[in-house]
Short mmCIF file of C-alpha atoms in Angstrom, two decimals:
data_model
loop_
_atom_site.label_atom_id
_atom_site.label_comp_id
_atom_site.label_asym_id
_atom_site.label_seq_id
_atom_site.Cartn_x
_atom_site.Cartn_y
_atom_site.Cartn_z
CA MET G 1 26.19 -19.87 -31.38
CA ILE G 2 24.30 -17.83 -34.21
CA ILE G 3 21.08 -18.39 -32.66
CA ASN G 4 22.21 -17.20 -29.16
CA PHE G 5 23.54 -14.06 -30.82
CA LEU G 6 20.43 -13.37 -32.75
CA ARG G 7 18.38 -13.91 -29.54
CA LYS G 8 20.50 -11.51 -27.71
CA TYR G 9 20.54 -8.77 -30.09
CA GLU G 10 17.17 -9.60 -31.79
CA ASP G 11 15.46 -6.10 -31.03
CA PHE G 12 18.64 -4.20 -32.57
CA ILE G 13 18.49 -6.46 -35.50
CA PHE G 14 14.66 -5.96 -36.20
CA PHE G 15 15.09 -2.35 -35.62
CA PHE G 16 18.11 -1.73 -38.03
CA LEU G 17 16.55 -4.05 -40.57
CA ALA G 18 13.24 -2.25 -40.69
CA LEU G 19 14.99 1.25 -40.60
CA VAL G 20 17.25 -0.06 -43.73
CA ILE G 21 13.96 -1.15 -45.54
CA ILE G 22 12.36 2.28 -44.80
CA SER G 23 15.56 4.03 -46.00
CA LEU G 24 15.49 2.32 -49.34
CA THR G 25 11.93 3.84 -50.11
CA VAL G 26 13.74 7.22 -50.61
CA THR G 27 14.63 5.95 -53.94
CA TYR G 28 11.02 5.77 -55.05
CA SER G 29 9.56 8.65 -53.00
CA TYR G 30 11.03 11.02 -50.33
CA LEU G 31 7.54 11.72 -49.08
CA LEU G 32 6.89 7.97 -48.58
CA PHE G 33 10.36 7.69 -46.84
CA HIS G 34 9.54 10.71 -44.64
CA THR G 35 6.10 9.24 -43.84
CA LEU G 36 7.29 5.73 -43.01
CA VAL G 37 10.29 6.94 -40.71
CA GLU G 38 8.02 9.49 -38.77
CA LEU G 39 5.42 6.88 -38.21
CA TYR G 40 8.28 4.32 -37.28
CA SER G 41 9.51 7.01 -34.71
CA ILE G 42 6.16 7.51 -33.57
CA ILE G 43 5.43 3.83 -32.91
CA ILE G 44 8.40 3.58 -30.76
CA GLY G 45 7.54 6.83 -28.71
CA GLY G 46 4.11 5.69 -28.29
CA THR G 47 5.42 2.12 -26.91
CA ILE G 48 7.69 4.19 -24.39
CA PHE G 49 4.71 5.85 -23.12
CA ILE G 50 2.45 2.91 -23.09
CA ILE G 51 5.04 0.88 -21.05
CA ALA G 52 5.50 3.99 -18.65
CA PHE G 53 1.98 4.49 -18.23
CA ALA G 54 1.21 0.62 -17.43
CA LEU G 55 3.98 0.67 -14.83
CA ARG G 56 3.24 4.21 -13.52
CA ASP G 57 2.62 2.64 -10.02
CA LYS G 58 5.90 0.76 -9.96
CA ILE G 59 7.89 3.60 -11.28
CA GLU G 60 9.58 5.47 -8.45
CA LEU G 61 12.50 7.37 -10.46
CA GLY G 62 11.38 10.85 -11.67
CA TYR G 63 13.29 10.74 -14.78
CA VAL G 64 11.46 7.71 -16.14
CA ARG G 65 8.18 9.46 -15.55
CA ILE G 66 9.18 12.66 -17.14
CA LEU G 67 10.56 10.83 -20.46
CA GLY G 68 7.92 8.41 -20.44
CA VAL G 69 5.21 11.21 -20.54
CA ALA G 70 7.29 13.61 -22.91
CA TYR G 71 7.45 11.10 -25.70
CA LEU G 72 3.45 10.90 -25.76
CA PHE G 73 3.58 14.54 -26.48
CA LEU G 74 6.45 14.51 -28.93
CA ILE G 75 4.75 11.95 -30.93
CA ILE G 76 1.68 13.93 -31.00
CA ILE G 77 3.45 16.96 -32.40
CA ASP G 78 5.64 14.80 -34.70
CA LEU G 79 2.26 13.16 -35.90
CA VAL G 80 0.92 16.39 -36.99
CA HIS G 81 4.35 17.22 -38.46
CA THR G 82 3.95 14.25 -40.67
CA LEU G 83 0.54 14.91 -41.81
CA SER G 84 1.52 18.65 -42.51
CA TYR G 85 4.60 17.67 -44.58
CA LYS G 86 5.10 19.26 -47.79
CA GLY G 87 3.26 17.00 -50.40
CA MET G 88 0.73 15.63 -48.01
CA ASN G 89 -1.75 18.40 -48.79
CA ILE G 90 -3.76 17.92 -45.65
CA PHE G 91 -3.49 21.25 -44.07
CA VAL G 92 -4.78 23.60 -46.81
CA GLY G 93 -3.22 27.29 -46.77
CA PHE G 94 0.11 26.25 -45.06
CA ASP G 95 3.32 25.78 -46.63
CA ALA G 96 6.66 23.97 -45.66
CA ASN G 97 6.96 26.31 -42.88
CA LEU G 98 4.41 24.36 -40.91
CA PRO G 99 5.98 21.15 -40.38
CA THR G 100 9.32 22.80 -39.90
CA GLN G 101 7.76 24.95 -37.01
CA LEU G 102 6.25 21.94 -35.31
CA TRP G 103 9.61 20.06 -35.68
CA ILE G 104 11.41 22.66 -33.93
CA ALA G 105 8.73 23.01 -31.31
CA ALA G 106 8.97 19.23 -30.71
CA ARG G 107 12.77 19.29 -30.59
CA TYR G 108 12.75 21.88 -27.77
CA LEU G 109 10.39 19.86 -25.75
CA GLU G 110 12.35 16.77 -26.28
CA SER G 111 15.83 18.53 -25.33
CA LEU G 112 14.31 20.34 -22.34
CA SER G 113 12.64 16.94 -21.29
CA PHE G 114 16.23 15.41 -21.51
CA LEU G 115 17.61 18.23 -19.23
CA PHE G 116 14.72 18.15 -16.54
CA ALA G 117 14.78 14.30 -16.57
CA VAL G 118 18.55 14.41 -15.55
CA LEU G 119 18.22 17.43 -13.04
CA PHE G 120 15.23 15.34 -11.18
CA ILE G 121 16.79 11.67 -11.47
CA LYS G 122 15.32 10.76 -7.96
CA ARG G 123 12.46 13.20 -7.46
CA GLN G 124 9.09 11.60 -7.41
CA PHE G 125 6.43 13.33 -9.39
CA SER G 126 2.56 12.38 -9.83
CA PHE G 127 2.36 10.99 -13.24
CA TYR G 128 -0.81 12.66 -13.87
CA LEU G 129 0.77 16.25 -12.87
CA VAL G 130 3.33 15.61 -15.39
CA MET G 131 0.82 14.65 -18.10
CA LEU G 132 -0.96 18.03 -17.17
CA ILE G 133 1.97 20.13 -17.66
CA TYR G 134 2.93 18.45 -21.10
CA SER G 135 -0.80 18.91 -22.20
CA VAL G 136 -0.64 22.51 -21.45
CA ILE G 137 2.81 22.97 -23.36
CA THR G 138 1.45 21.18 -26.38
CA VAL G 139 -1.85 22.89 -26.54
CA ILE G 140 0.16 26.53 -26.34
CA VAL G 141 2.31 25.25 -29.24
CA PHE G 142 -0.57 24.26 -31.33
CA ILE G 143 -2.71 27.44 -30.68
CA SER G 144 0.57 29.55 -31.45
CA VAL G 145 1.15 27.68 -34.67
CA PHE G 146 -2.42 27.20 -36.03
CA LEU G 147 -4.61 29.84 -34.31
CA LEU G 148 -2.36 32.71 -33.39
CA LYS G 149 0.15 32.05 -35.97
CA ASN G 150 2.87 34.05 -33.78
CA PHE G 151 5.28 31.02 -33.69
CA PRO G 152 8.55 32.24 -35.39
CA ASP G 153 8.96 31.19 -38.87
CA CYS G 154 11.40 28.51 -39.64
CA TYR G 155 11.50 27.82 -43.22
CA ILE G 156 10.71 30.39 -46.10
CA GLU G 157 10.16 28.90 -49.55
CA GLY G 158 12.68 30.07 -52.01
CA HIS G 159 15.15 31.04 -49.15
CA GLY G 160 15.48 28.11 -46.98
CA LEU G 161 15.81 27.89 -43.10
CA THR G 162 15.34 30.97 -41.35
CA SER G 163 17.92 32.30 -38.72
CA PHE G 164 15.77 31.25 -35.70
CA LYS G 165 15.41 27.79 -37.04
CA ILE G 166 19.15 27.66 -37.37
CA TYR G 167 20.10 29.07 -34.08
CA SER G 168 17.28 27.09 -32.37
CA GLU G 169 18.94 23.85 -33.64
CA TYR G 170 22.20 25.19 -32.10
CA LEU G 171 20.42 25.96 -28.96
CA ILE G 172 18.76 22.58 -28.59
CA CYS G 173 22.10 21.04 -29.30
CA LEU G 174 23.62 23.00 -26.19
CA ILE G 175 20.50 22.09 -23.99
CA LEU G 176 21.39 18.37 -25.04
CA ALA G 177 25.09 18.74 -24.46
CA VAL G 178 24.46 20.07 -20.86
CA ALA G 179 21.98 17.27 -20.28
CA LEU G 180 24.71 14.82 -21.40
CA ILE G 181 27.23 16.49 -19.14
CA LEU G 182 24.82 16.20 -16.20
CA LEU G 183 24.17 12.61 -17.09
CA ARG G 184 27.71 11.60 -16.81
CA LYS G 185 28.06 13.57 -13.47
CA ASN G 186 25.26 11.24 -12.17
CA LYS G 187 26.05 8.17 -13.93
CA ASN G 188 26.06 6.15 -10.38
CA PHE G 189 22.31 7.00 -10.31
CA PHE G 190 21.47 4.75 -13.33
CA PRO G 191 21.88 1.39 -14.03
CA SER G 192 24.83 0.70 -16.31
CA ALA G 193 23.03 -0.26 -19.49
CA THR G 194 20.35 2.54 -18.73
CA PHE G 195 23.12 5.06 -18.55
CA GLN G 196 24.75 3.96 -21.82
CA TYR G 197 21.73 3.90 -23.87
CA LEU G 198 20.71 7.43 -22.54
CA GLN G 199 24.01 8.78 -23.66
CA LEU G 200 23.69 7.35 -27.23
CA ALA G 201 20.17 8.67 -27.25
CA ILE G 202 21.36 12.32 -26.50
CA ILE G 203 24.32 11.97 -28.76
CA THR G 204 22.31 10.59 -31.79
CA THR G 205 19.75 13.46 -31.09
CA ILE G 206 22.61 16.06 -31.24
CA LEU G 207 23.75 14.62 -34.21
CA ALA G 208 20.34 14.82 -35.96
CA GLU G 209 19.82 18.42 -34.87
CA LEU G 210 23.20 19.32 -36.51
CA SER G 211 22.27 17.71 -39.86
CA PHE G 212 19.10 19.67 -39.76
CA THR G 213 21.11 23.03 -39.61
CA GLN G 214 22.51 22.07 -43.02
CA TYR G 215 19.65 21.27 -45.29
CA VAL G 216 18.28 23.58 -47.81
CA SER G 217 15.41 21.70 -48.90
CA VAL G 218 12.71 19.65 -47.05
CA TYR G 219 13.79 16.72 -49.61
CA GLY G 220 17.37 17.33 -49.05
CA SER G 221 19.99 14.49 -47.94
CA PHE G 222 20.70 16.33 -44.84
CA ASN G 223 17.23 16.06 -44.13
CA PHE G 224 17.27 12.35 -44.76
CA ILE G 225 20.20 11.91 -42.43
CA GLY G 226 18.33 13.68 -39.69
CA HIS G 227 15.24 11.71 -39.61
CA ILE G 228 17.30 8.51 -39.59
CA LEU G 229 19.38 9.86 -36.63
CA LYS G 230 16.07 10.71 -34.98
CA ALA G 231 14.81 7.33 -35.32
CA ILE G 232 17.88 5.83 -33.88
CA SER G 233 17.81 8.16 -30.99
CA TYR G 234 14.20 7.06 -30.30
CA PHE G 235 15.23 3.58 -29.97
CA PHE G 236 18.14 4.11 -27.72
CA ILE G 237 15.83 6.14 -25.41
CA TYR G 238 13.38 3.14 -25.68
CA LYS G 239 16.07 0.77 -24.89
CA ALA G 240 16.98 3.08 -21.67
CA LEU G 241 13.40 3.14 -20.46
CA ILE G 242 12.62 -0.48 -21.16
CA LYS G 243 15.73 -1.54 -19.26
CA THR G 244 15.03 0.60 -16.47
CA ALA G 245 11.23 0.46 -16.06
CA LEU G 246 10.68 -2.73 -17.26
CA THR G 247 13.50 -5.35 -17.25
CA ASP G 248 15.42 -4.51 -14.07
CA PRO G 249 12.35 -4.17 -11.90
CA PHE G 250 10.73 -7.48 -13.05
CA ASN G 251 14.33 -9.02 -12.74
CA LEU G 252 14.43 -7.72 -9.31
CA LEU G 253 10.68 -8.91 -8.79
CA TRP G 254 11.48 -12.38 -9.70
CA ARG G 255 14.61 -12.37 -7.72
CA LYS G 256 12.82 -11.20 -4.73
CA LEU G 257 10.27 -13.79 -5.18
CA LYS G 258 12.73 -16.51 -5.61
CA GLU G 259 14.23 -15.24 -2.21
CA SER G 260 11.01 -15.19 -0.61
CA GLU G 261 10.11 -18.72 -1.84
CA GLU G 262 13.28 -19.97 -0.30
CA GLN G 263 12.67 -18.06 3.04
CA LEU G 264 9.16 -19.69 2.96
CA ARG G 265 10.57 -23.23 2.33
CA ASP G 266 13.07 -22.54 5.20
CA ALA G 267 10.34 -21.40 7.51
CA TYR G 268 8.25 -24.36 6.68
CA ILE G 269 11.00 -26.80 7.38
CA LYS G 270 11.45 -25.12 10.75
CA LEU G 271 7.83 -24.99 11.53
CA ASN G 272 7.66 -28.74 10.88
CA THR G 273 10.52 -29.44 13.07
CA TYR G 274 9.11 -27.37 16.08
CA LEU G 275 5.80 -29.15 15.71
CA GLU G 276 7.40 -32.47 15.85
CA VAL G 277 9.33 -31.52 18.92
CA PHE G 278 6.78 -29.61 21.09
CA ASN G 279 4.02 -31.71 22.63
CA LEU G 280 1.30 -30.13 20.46
CA VAL G 281 -1.33 -31.38 18.32
CA PHE G 282 -1.24 -29.23 15.17
CA VAL G 283 -4.37 -29.97 12.99
CA VAL G 284 -6.05 -28.34 9.86
CA ILE G 285 -9.62 -28.98 9.47
CA ASP G 286 -11.58 -28.15 6.23
CA ILE G 287 -15.05 -27.04 5.87
CA ASN G 288 -16.44 -30.64 5.46
CA GLN G 289 -15.01 -31.42 9.06
CA ARG G 290 -12.37 -33.58 7.61
CA ILE G 291 -8.73 -33.80 8.73
CA LYS G 292 -6.28 -32.22 6.07
CA ARG G 293 -3.20 -32.06 8.15
CA ILE G 294 -1.96 -33.32 11.36
CA ASN G 295 1.62 -33.47 12.61
CA GLN G 296 3.14 -36.80 13.41
CA LYS G 297 3.65 -35.82 17.22
CA GLY G 298 0.19 -34.65 17.39
CA ALA G 299 -1.33 -37.93 16.01
CA GLU G 300 0.93 -40.12 18.45
CA MET G 301 -0.37 -38.02 21.45
CA LEU G 302 -3.75 -39.11 20.38
CA GLY G 303 -2.73 -42.72 19.95
CA TYR G 304 -2.85 -42.72 15.95
CA SER G 305 -0.49 -42.54 13.22
CA LYS G 306 -1.00 -39.59 10.50
CA ASP G 307 -2.37 -41.99 7.94
CA GLU G 308 -4.99 -43.19 10.43
CA LEU G 309 -6.24 -39.68 10.69
CA ILE G 310 -6.04 -37.69 7.55
CA GLY G 311 -9.23 -37.59 5.80
CA LYS G 312 -11.35 -38.74 8.67
CA ASN G 313 -14.22 -36.53 10.38
CA TRP G 314 -12.40 -34.87 13.52
CA PHE G 315 -15.53 -34.31 15.32
CA ASP G 316 -16.82 -37.95 14.93
CA LEU G 317 -13.66 -39.45 16.04
CA MET G 318 -12.20 -37.13 18.51
CA ILE G 319 -15.15 -35.30 20.40
CA PRO G 320 -16.95 -37.31 23.17
CA GLU G 321 -20.55 -38.14 21.97
CA LYS G 322 -22.10 -35.68 24.75
CA GLU G 323 -20.22 -32.70 23.53
CA ARG G 324 -20.01 -33.75 19.65
CA GLN G 325 -23.19 -31.86 18.37
CA LYS G 326 -22.43 -28.72 20.21
CA VAL G 327 -19.02 -28.38 18.94
CA LYS G 328 -19.95 -29.01 15.69
CA ILE G 329 -22.66 -26.32 15.73
CA VAL G 330 -19.95 -23.94 16.74
CA PHE G 331 -17.53 -25.06 13.93
CA GLU G 332 -20.25 -24.63 11.41
CA SER G 333 -21.08 -21.07 12.34
CA VAL G 334 -17.40 -20.18 12.20
CA ILE G 335 -17.06 -21.49 8.72
CA SER G 336 -20.15 -19.73 7.55
CA GLY G 337 -18.87 -16.41 8.95
CA GLU G 338 -21.64 -16.05 11.30
CA ARG G 339 -19.28 -15.88 14.31
CA GLU G 340 -15.66 -15.16 14.79
CA VAL G 341 -13.48 -18.10 15.58
CA VAL G 342 -12.53 -18.38 19.45
CA GLU G 343 -8.92 -17.74 19.83
CA TYR G 344 -8.64 -19.96 22.75
CA PHE G 345 -10.86 -22.77 24.16
CA GLU G 346 -10.51 -26.09 26.15
CA ASN G 347 -12.45 -29.25 25.51
CA LYS G 348 -12.20 -32.78 25.77
CA ILE G 349 -10.67 -35.20 23.49
CA LEU G 350 -10.91 -38.95 22.93
CA THR G 351 -7.95 -40.96 22.30
CA LYS G 352 -7.58 -44.15 20.31
CA ASP G 353 -7.84 -46.06 23.56
CA GLY G 354 -11.04 -44.45 24.64
CA ARG G 355 -9.71 -42.09 27.19
CA GLU G 356 -10.71 -38.60 27.67
CA ARG G 357 -8.23 -36.03 27.64
CA LEU G 358 -8.51 -32.15 28.20
CA PHE G 359 -6.96 -30.11 25.70
CA ALA G 360 -6.15 -26.16 25.33
CA TRP G 361 -6.61 -24.80 21.91
CA HIS G 362 -5.40 -21.88 20.17
CA ASN G 363 -7.26 -21.48 16.76
CA THR G 364 -7.38 -19.44 13.62
CA VAL G 365 -8.63 -19.56 10.00
CA LEU G 366 -7.24 -20.00 6.62
CA ARG G 367 -8.92 -17.85 3.94
CA ASP G 368 -8.59 -17.68 0.10
CA ILE G 369 -7.76 -14.50 -1.76
CA ASP G 370 -11.51 -13.50 -1.77
CA GLY G 371 -11.63 -13.78 2.05
CA LYS G 372 -13.72 -16.88 2.01
CA ILE G 373 -12.65 -19.49 4.89
CA LEU G 374 -11.07 -22.73 3.81
CA ALA G 375 -10.08 -24.38 7.05
CA THR G 376 -9.27 -23.88 10.62
CA VAL G 377 -5.98 -24.29 12.02
CA SER G 378 -5.58 -25.38 15.51
CA ALA G 379 -2.81 -25.97 17.89
CA GLY G 380 -3.52 -27.94 21.01
CA GLU G 381 -1.80 -29.06 24.33
CA ASP G 382 -2.83 -31.82 26.55
CA ILE G 383 -3.50 -30.20 30.19
CA THR G 384 -5.15 -32.81 31.85
CA ASP G 385 -2.51 -33.58 34.26
CA LYS G 386 -2.06 -29.94 34.67
CA LYS G 387 -5.73 -29.39 35.32
CA VAL G 388 -5.82 -32.22 37.90
CA TYR G 389 -2.64 -30.80 39.65
CA ASP G 390 -4.12 -27.31 39.74
CA GLU G 391 -7.48 -28.55 41.11
CA ASN G 392 -5.74 -30.48 43.82
CA ARG G 393 -3.68 -27.59 44.48
CA GLU G 394 -6.58 -25.24 44.98
CA LYS G 395 -8.39 -27.84 47.09
CA LEU G 396 -5.62 -28.08 49.41
CA ILE G 397 -5.08 -24.39 49.66
CA LYS G 398 -8.77 -24.03 50.56
CA GLU G 399 -8.48 -26.45 53.30
CA LEU G 400 -5.49 -25.00 54.72
CA GLN G 401 -7.29 -21.69 54.76
CA LYS G 402 -10.26 -23.04 56.51
CA ALA G 403 -7.85 -24.78 59.06
CA LEU G 404 -6.35 -21.61 59.84
CA GLU G 405 -9.61 -19.81 60.34
CA ASN G 406 -10.55 -22.48 63.04
CA ILE G 407 -7.25 -21.97 64.79
CA LYS G 408 -7.35 -19.83 68.06
CA THR G 409 -4.66 -17.65 68.82
CA LEU G 410 -3.22 -15.98 71.71
CA LYS G 411 -1.87 -12.44 71.64
CA GLY G 412 -0.53 -9.92 73.79
CA LEU G 413 1.02 -9.98 77.44
CA ILE G 414 0.03 -12.90 79.36
CA PRO G 415 0.70 -12.45 83.35
CA ILE G 416 2.07 -15.64 84.73
CA CYS G 417 3.31 -16.68 88.33
CA ALA G 418 7.01 -17.01 88.50
CA TRP G 419 6.93 -19.89 91.00
CA CYS G 420 3.68 -22.05 90.49
CA LYS G 421 3.03 -21.13 86.72
CA LYS G 422 -0.60 -20.13 87.24
CA ILE G 423 -1.93 -17.41 84.77
CA ARG G 424 -4.10 -14.56 85.64
CA THR G 425 -7.21 -13.80 83.59
CA ASP G 426 -8.62 -10.67 82.49
CA GLU G 427 -11.08 -10.94 85.41
CA GLY G 428 -8.29 -11.26 87.83
CA TYR G 429 -8.55 -14.88 88.52
CA TRP G 430 -5.56 -17.21 88.72
CA MET G 431 -5.95 -20.24 86.54
CA LYS G 432 -3.79 -23.30 85.86
CA LEU G 433 -1.64 -23.04 82.69
CA GLU G 434 -3.02 -26.19 81.13
CA THR G 435 -6.61 -24.77 81.95
CA TYR G 436 -5.96 -21.56 80.24
CA LEU G 437 -4.31 -22.96 77.07
CA LYS G 438 -7.36 -25.48 76.57
CA GLU G 439 -9.81 -22.59 76.89
CA HIS G 440 -8.02 -20.50 74.46
CA THR G 441 -6.63 -22.86 71.88
CA GLU G 442 -7.50 -26.30 70.44
CA ALA G 443 -4.57 -27.82 72.09
CA ASP G 444 -5.31 -30.63 74.81
CA PHE G 445 -2.73 -32.06 77.28
CA THR G 446 -1.33 -35.59 78.34
CA HIS G 447 0.90 -35.67 81.57
CA GLY G 448 4.39 -36.90 82.01
CA MET G 449 7.54 -36.09 83.75
CA CYS G 450 10.66 -34.59 82.48
CA PRO G 451 14.08 -36.17 83.58
CA GLU G 452 15.04 -33.18 85.63
CA CYS G 453 11.84 -33.52 87.66
CA TYR G 454 12.19 -37.24 87.92
CA GLU G 455 15.51 -36.94 89.63
CA LYS G 456 14.32 -34.29 91.94
CA MET G 457 11.34 -36.40 92.70
CA LYS G 458 13.54 -39.41 93.22
CA ASN G 459 16.03 -37.62 95.46
CA SER G 460 13.27 -36.32 97.72
CA ILE G 461 11.58 -39.69 98.16
CA GLU G 462 15.11 -41.30 99.12
CA LYS G 463 16.01 -38.43 101.45
CA GLU G 464 12.46 -39.13 103.36
CA HIS G 465 13.08 -42.75 103.36
CA LYS G 466 16.15 -42.48 104.95
CA GLU G 467 14.93 -40.01 107.44
CA GLN G 468 12.33 -42.47 108.29
CA GLU G 469 15.02 -45.15 109.06
CA ILE G 470 16.75 -43.10 111.61
#
């Protein structure tokens, strides 16, 4: 249980343990304490920027980009503040006013960054545009402090803090308070943990600024408390941005990858099911012309089992000898990239019993991440019977068309005698019906007698016979 607790809160434990050790150095030298606590804050701020910069293409939220960039320029000003602190003796000709001026400039920049970060929570900014804006502001601050020397005085030796410094601290607290209010109004836009850490970061920054309004010496106790609170606020903002920019997105990424993996597995199972249901040969052939994969249904259609085919040369085993070399040449040119794969083609396949069957193939290729072809993937359908049917059908249609072309047709009105049934030709001659039809059609005639005519003829003969007897 203790180990689990330590793992869960190890970052808090390491931070506060280091902060305690740094705080103890004040008993030896306040200058040493100040240098260490500022460097500790600078390391945290630098880490915030490095993470934000590394993930700039993954970060879509405006407040993360603003704060991520802001802390780079804050630690730049804080570093110069640390090096200019009373007792460091690096910047000759300057007194304790210099580090105090840099301090107040950094705090203005920090508080306004919090405010604008909350105002533009969802806005997307160019990372480099934000860096440019902060670069210009930082350069202006350094020019004002070091070259023009027109930055308002913040500390006067023998008198302490100036009114500008004190009122600036209150104004900074007010800006931070407004940022906190806006943060709470927009809490639904933040992940829960991020919202809590941002709250704590702003609150501890406000407390640090209130502490700095009270000190009368750069080595005073309120100055000590203010620097401790500043380091804590940096840690909370680090936790907030790490949670938003790194932990949650990567957890989301892993979750999406897991879901994609499950979907891919389901799709693979469905694909296998479909391949075994439909009468298709699904085959993967590697660059060495060997069968890497074939579905069971396809193997059975060819008269084999899967184990009999895996690893065998597809072309030597399946392609008729008279076509084998030609098909191999085409395959090699596709594998080498000399020609595009033919999406559809038909060719003959040898089954295990030696029969030739005609297959229609749909083809594609598998590539590695560099675009190199690893194998061809083909799905084939046995169209032998269909081909024979289509050929017979075409042959029958052609024969019927030819027969129809040879048939002579009768069109228009045909004059016919109502009594003897002779037909009048276009030349005015009268012609027997059977003679006319024979000349104008392919029909021929055989003669017989219908029942009605038979009865009439019979009655007529009987009548003549009785008359002769009388």
